[in-house]
Short mmCIF file of C-alpha atoms and ligand atoms in Angstrom, two decimals:
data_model
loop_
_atom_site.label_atom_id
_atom_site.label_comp_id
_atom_site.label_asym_id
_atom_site.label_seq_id
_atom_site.Cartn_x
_atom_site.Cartn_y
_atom_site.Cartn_z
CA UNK A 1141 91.49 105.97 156.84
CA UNK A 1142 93.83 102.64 156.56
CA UNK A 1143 93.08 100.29 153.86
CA UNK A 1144 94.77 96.89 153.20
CA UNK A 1145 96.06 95.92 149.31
CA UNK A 1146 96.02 91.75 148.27
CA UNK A 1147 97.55 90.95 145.52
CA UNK A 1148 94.75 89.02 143.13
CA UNK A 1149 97.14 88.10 140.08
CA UNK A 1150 101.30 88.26 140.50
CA UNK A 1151 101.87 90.73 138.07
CA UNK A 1152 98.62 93.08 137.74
CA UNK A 1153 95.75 93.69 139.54
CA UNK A 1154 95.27 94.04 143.69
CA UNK A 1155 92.39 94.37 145.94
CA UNK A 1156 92.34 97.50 148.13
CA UNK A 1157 89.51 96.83 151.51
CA UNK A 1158 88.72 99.48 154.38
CA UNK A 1159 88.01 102.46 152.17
CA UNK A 1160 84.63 103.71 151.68
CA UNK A 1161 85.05 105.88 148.62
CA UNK A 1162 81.55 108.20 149.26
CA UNK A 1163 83.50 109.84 152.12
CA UNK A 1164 86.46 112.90 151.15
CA UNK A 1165 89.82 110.68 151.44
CA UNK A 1166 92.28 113.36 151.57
CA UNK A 1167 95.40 113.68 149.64
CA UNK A 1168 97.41 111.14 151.80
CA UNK A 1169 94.97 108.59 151.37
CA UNK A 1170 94.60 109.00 147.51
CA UNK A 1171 98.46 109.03 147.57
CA UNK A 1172 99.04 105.63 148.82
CA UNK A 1173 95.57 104.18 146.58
CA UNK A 1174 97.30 105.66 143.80
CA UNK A 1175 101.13 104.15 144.58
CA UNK A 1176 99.02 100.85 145.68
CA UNK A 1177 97.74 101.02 141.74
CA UNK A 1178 100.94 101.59 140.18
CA UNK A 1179 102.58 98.87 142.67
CA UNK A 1180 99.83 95.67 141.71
CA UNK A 1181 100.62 96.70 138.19
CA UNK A 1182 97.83 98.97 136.95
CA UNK A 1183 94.51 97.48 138.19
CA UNK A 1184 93.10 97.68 141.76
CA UNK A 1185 89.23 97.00 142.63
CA UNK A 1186 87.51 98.34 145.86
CA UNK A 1187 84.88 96.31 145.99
CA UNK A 1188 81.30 97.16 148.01
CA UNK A 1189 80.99 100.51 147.16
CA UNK A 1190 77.61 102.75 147.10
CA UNK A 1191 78.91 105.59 144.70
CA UNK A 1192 76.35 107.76 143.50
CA UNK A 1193 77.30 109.43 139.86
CA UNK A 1194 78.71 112.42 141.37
CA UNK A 1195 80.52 110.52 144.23
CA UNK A 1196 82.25 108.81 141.06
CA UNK A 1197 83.12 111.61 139.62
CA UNK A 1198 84.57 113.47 142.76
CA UNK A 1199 86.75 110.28 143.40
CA UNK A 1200 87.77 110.24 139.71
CA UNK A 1201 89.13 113.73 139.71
CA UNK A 1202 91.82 113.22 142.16
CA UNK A 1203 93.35 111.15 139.58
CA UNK A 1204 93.95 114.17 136.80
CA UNK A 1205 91.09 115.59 134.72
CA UNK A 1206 88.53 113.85 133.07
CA UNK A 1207 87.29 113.68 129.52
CA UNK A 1208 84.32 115.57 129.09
CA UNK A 1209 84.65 117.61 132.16
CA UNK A 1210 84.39 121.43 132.14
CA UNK A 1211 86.97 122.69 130.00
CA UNK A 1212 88.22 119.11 128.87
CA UNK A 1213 87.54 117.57 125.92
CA UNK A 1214 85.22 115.27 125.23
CA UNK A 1215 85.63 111.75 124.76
CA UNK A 1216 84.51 112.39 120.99
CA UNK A 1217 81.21 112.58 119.07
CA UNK A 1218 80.08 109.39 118.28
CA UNK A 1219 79.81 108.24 121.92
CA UNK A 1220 78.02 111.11 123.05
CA UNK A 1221 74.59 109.80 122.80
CA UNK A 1222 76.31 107.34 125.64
CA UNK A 1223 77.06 109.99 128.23
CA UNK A 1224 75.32 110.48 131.15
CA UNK A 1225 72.72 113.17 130.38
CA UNK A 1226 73.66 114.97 132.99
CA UNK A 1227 77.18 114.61 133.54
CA UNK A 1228 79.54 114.15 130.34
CA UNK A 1229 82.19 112.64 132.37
CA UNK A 1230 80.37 109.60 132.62
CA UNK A 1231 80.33 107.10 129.57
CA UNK A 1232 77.42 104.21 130.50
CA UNK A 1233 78.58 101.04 129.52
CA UNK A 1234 75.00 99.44 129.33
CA UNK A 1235 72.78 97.37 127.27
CA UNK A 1236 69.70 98.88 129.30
CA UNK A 1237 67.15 100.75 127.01
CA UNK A 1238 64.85 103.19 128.78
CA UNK A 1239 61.60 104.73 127.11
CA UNK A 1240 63.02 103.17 123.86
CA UNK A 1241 66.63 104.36 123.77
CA UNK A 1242 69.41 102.56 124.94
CA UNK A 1243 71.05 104.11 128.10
CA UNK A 1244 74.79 103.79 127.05
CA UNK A 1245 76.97 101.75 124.87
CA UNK A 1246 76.05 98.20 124.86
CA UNK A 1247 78.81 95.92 124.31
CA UNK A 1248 81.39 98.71 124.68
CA UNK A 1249 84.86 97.61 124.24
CA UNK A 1250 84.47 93.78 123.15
CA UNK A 1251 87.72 93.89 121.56
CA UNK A 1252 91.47 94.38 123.13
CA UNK A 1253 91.83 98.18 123.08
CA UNK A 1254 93.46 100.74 125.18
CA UNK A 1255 91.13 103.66 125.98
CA UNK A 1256 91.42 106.78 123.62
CA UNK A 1257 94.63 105.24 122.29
CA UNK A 1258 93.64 107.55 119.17
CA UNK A 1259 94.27 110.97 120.86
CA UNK A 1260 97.43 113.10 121.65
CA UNK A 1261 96.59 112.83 125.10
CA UNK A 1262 95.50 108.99 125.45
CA UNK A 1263 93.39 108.04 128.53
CA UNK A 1264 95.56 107.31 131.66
CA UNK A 1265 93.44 105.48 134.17
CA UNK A 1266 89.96 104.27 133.73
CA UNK A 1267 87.37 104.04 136.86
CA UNK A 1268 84.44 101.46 136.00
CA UNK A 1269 81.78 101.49 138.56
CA UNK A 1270 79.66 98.25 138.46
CA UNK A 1271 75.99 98.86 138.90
CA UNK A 1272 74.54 96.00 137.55
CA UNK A 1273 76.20 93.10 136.24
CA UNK A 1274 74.84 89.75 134.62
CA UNK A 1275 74.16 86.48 137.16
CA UNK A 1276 77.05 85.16 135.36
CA UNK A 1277 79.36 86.37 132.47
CA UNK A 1278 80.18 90.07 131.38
CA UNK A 1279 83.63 89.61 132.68
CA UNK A 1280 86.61 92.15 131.61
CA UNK A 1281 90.43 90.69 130.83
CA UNK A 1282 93.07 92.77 131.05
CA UNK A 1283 96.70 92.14 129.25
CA UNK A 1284 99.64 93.07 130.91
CA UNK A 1285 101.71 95.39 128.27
CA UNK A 1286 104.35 96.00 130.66
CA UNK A 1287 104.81 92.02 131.20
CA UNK A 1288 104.48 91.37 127.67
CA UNK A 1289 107.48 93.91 126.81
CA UNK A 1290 109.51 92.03 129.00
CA UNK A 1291 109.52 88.59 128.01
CA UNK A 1292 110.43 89.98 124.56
CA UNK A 1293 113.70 89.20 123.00
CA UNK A 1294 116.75 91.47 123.06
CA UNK A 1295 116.59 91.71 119.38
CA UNK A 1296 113.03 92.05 119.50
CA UNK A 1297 113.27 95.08 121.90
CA UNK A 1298 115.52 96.74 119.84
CA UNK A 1299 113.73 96.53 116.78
CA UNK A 1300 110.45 98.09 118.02
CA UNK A 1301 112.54 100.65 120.21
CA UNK A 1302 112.45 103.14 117.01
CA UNK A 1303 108.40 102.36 115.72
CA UNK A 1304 105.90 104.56 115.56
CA UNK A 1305 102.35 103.17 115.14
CA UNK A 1306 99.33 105.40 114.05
CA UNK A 1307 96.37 104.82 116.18
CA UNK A 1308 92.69 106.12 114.32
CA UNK A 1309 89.39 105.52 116.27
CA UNK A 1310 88.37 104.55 112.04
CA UNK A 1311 89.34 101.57 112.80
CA UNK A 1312 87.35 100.75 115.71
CA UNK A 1313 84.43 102.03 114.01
CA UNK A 1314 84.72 100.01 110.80
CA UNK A 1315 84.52 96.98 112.66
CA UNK A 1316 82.52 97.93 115.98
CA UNK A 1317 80.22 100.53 115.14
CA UNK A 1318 76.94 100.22 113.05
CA UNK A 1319 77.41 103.19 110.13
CA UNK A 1320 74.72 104.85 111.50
CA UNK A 1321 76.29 105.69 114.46
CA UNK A 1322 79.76 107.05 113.68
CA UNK A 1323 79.63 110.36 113.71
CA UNK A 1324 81.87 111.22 110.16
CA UNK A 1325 83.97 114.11 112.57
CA UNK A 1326 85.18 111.67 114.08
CA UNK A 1327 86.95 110.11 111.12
CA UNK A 1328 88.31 112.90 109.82
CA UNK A 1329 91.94 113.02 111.11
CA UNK A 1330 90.87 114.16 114.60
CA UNK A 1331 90.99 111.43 116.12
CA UNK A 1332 94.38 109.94 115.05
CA UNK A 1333 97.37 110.14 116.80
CA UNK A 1334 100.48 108.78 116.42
CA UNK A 1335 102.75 106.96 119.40
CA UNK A 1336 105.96 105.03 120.14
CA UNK A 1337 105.20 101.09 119.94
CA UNK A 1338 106.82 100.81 123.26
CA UNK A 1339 106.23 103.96 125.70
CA UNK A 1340 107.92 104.33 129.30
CA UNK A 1341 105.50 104.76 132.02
CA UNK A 1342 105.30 108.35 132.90
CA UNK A 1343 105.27 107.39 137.08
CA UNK A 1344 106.95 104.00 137.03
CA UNK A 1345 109.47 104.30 134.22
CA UNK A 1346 108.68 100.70 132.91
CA UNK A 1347 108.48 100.23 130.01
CA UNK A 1348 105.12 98.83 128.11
CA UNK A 1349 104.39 97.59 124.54
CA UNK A 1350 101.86 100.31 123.42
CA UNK A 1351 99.70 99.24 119.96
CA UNK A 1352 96.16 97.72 120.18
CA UNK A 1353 93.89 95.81 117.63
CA UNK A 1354 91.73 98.12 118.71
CA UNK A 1355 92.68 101.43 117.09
CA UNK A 1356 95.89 101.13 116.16
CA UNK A 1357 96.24 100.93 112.21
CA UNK A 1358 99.82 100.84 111.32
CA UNK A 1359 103.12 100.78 111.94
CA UNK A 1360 104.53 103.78 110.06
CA UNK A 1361 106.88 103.11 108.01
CA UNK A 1362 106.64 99.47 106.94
CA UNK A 1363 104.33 97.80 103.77
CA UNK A 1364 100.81 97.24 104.95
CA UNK A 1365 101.98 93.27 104.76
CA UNK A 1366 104.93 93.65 106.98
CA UNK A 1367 102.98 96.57 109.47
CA UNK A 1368 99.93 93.64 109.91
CA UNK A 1369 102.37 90.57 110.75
CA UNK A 1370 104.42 92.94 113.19
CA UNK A 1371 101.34 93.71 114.96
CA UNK A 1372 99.38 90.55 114.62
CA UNK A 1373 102.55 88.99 116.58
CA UNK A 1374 102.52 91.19 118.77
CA UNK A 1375 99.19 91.22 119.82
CA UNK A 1376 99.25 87.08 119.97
CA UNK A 1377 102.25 87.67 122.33
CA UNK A 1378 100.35 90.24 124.10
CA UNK A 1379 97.41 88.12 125.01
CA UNK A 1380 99.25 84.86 125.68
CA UNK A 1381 97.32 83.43 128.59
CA UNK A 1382 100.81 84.37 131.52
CA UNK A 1383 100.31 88.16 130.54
CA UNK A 1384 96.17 88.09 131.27
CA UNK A 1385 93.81 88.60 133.93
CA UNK A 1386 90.27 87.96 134.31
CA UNK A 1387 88.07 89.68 136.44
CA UNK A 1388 85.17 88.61 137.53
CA UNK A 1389 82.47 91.61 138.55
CA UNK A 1390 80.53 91.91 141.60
CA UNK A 1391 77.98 94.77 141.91
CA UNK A 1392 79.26 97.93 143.89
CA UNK A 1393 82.76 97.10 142.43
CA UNK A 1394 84.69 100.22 141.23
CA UNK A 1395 87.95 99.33 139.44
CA UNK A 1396 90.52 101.22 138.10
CA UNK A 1397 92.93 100.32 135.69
CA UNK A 1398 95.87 101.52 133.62
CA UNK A 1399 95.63 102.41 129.83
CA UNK A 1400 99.39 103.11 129.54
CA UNK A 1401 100.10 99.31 130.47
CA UNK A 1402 97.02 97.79 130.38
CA UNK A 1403 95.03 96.54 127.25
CA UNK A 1404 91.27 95.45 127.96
CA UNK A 1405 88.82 93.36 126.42
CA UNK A 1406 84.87 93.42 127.39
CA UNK A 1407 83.89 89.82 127.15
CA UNK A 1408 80.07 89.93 126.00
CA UNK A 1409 79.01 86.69 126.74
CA UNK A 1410 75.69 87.15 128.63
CA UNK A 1411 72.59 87.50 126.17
CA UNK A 1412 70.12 89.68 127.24
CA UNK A 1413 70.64 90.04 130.65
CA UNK A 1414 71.82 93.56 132.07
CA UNK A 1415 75.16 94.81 132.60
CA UNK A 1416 75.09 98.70 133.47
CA UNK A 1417 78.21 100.12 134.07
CA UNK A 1418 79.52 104.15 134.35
CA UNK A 1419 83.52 104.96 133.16
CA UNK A 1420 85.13 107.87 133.90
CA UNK A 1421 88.16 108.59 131.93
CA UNK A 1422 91.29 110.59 133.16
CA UNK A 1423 93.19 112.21 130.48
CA UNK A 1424 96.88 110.97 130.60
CA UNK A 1425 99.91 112.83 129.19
CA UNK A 1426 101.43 112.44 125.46
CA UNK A 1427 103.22 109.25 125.25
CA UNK A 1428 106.74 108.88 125.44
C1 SIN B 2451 85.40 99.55 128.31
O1 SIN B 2451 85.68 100.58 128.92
O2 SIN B 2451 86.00 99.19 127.31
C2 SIN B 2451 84.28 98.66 128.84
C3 SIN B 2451 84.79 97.70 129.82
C4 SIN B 2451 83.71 96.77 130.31
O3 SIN B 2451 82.54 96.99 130.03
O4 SIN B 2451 84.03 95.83 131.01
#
């Protein structure tokens, strides 16, 4: 099967056309989709795609195991209610509520994180399959890490070449979870990890800045004044409008993007209207 790849932003994302991802690709062909990801930078979309759940899952696979899989680990206990009921690789993204319970996470990820950035083996690629998606709105920006690293300053690289930063999914839940909801597990130390501020991709060798409001707490080492104005700079630098990409969904999208460059940030502008998306999650390797 040949497939084309257009570049949709210089530095980050590409579109990938002449694959229909229901039908077995063969190692070949998920070869070159996976060198066309790392090439546009971390995030390619096939658009027009009919996936059922278990196609999704089948295609995910070929990218390294999957959170919640048989004999993986879950993506942790307070998002359970969110997987798919019968399939706990799937995380819905959805503000859809069926016979009175809400399908899957609504609002999931409307702040700049890095998926699972709070466990020893982070998430490596993410696979969002678009199933339903507002008129207008619900987009998802990504920030380049990798571009962000570079424009740094000498000086600047060499003083966050040493830093370690402690990532805890506590802090995502003080701030994005009703109490309710967080299961207390998963605040008790299990879901903390620590990881170099700047890590070196594992398959490209670049080098990415690696901290995310999201979950990561502190910089270890450094006075909680002096760990919040490191990482508050960063994360303005991060974000700067040259290192971020917007992308608009269209239904039958699938997308997959990079955690170990990538941040992401779900932008829940679109009121009651639905958005119904299903994740995957590949487990990546420890951070280096
Ligand atoms: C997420 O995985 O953080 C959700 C992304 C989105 O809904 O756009």
């Amino acid at each position: 099967m040949d497939f084309t790849v257009k570049p949709l932003s210089p530095s980050l994302a590409a579109e990938i056309t002449g694959l229909d991802l229901t039908q077995p690709l063969g190692a070949n062909v998920i070869g070159a989709v996976r060198q066309a990801w790392l090439d546009a930078g971390g995030l390619v979309v096939i658009r027009s795609q009919k996936l059922t759940t278990a196609h999704h899952i089948a295609f995910s696979r070929q990218f390294g195991p999957l959170f919640g899989a048989p004999g993986q680990p879950p993506l942790q206990d307070t998002v359970s209610r969110y997987l798919h009921p019968e399939h706990p690789e799937i995380y819905r993204v959805s503000n859809k509520v069926e016979g009175g319970v809400a399908m899957g996470r609504a609002r999931a990820g409307t702040y700049w994180h890095s998926d699972v950035s709070f466990r020893d083996r982070p998430a490596a690629a993410s696979i969002l399959n678009a199933i339903e998606i507002p008129a207008v709105g619900g987009d998802t920006l990504f920030a380049d890490m990798a571009q962000a690293y570079a424009a740094l300053s000498d000086t600047m690289k060499k003083t966050l070449a040493p830093l370690r930063a402690v990532h805890d999914f506590a802090v995502a839940a003080a701030s994005q979870y009703a109490k309710p909801i967080v299961v207390e597990k998963d605040l008790e130390g299990g879901n903390r990890s620590v990881h170099p501020v700047v890590r070196t991709h594992a398959e490209t060798g670049r080098k990415s800045l690696y901290v995310n409001p999201g979950f990561t707490s502190h910089l270890e080492g450094f006075a909680a004044a002096e760990s919040r104005a490191i990482l508050d700079y960063l994360y303005a630098h991060a974000t700067r409008p040259e290192f971020v990409y917007r992308y608009r969904w269209q239904r039958g999208d699938v997308v997959i993007w990079d955690n170990r460059s990538l941040m992401h940030y779900a932008v829940a502008d679109y009121g009651d209207e639905p958005r119904y998306m299903e994740r995957t999650t590949v487990i990546g390797e420890r951070p280096q």
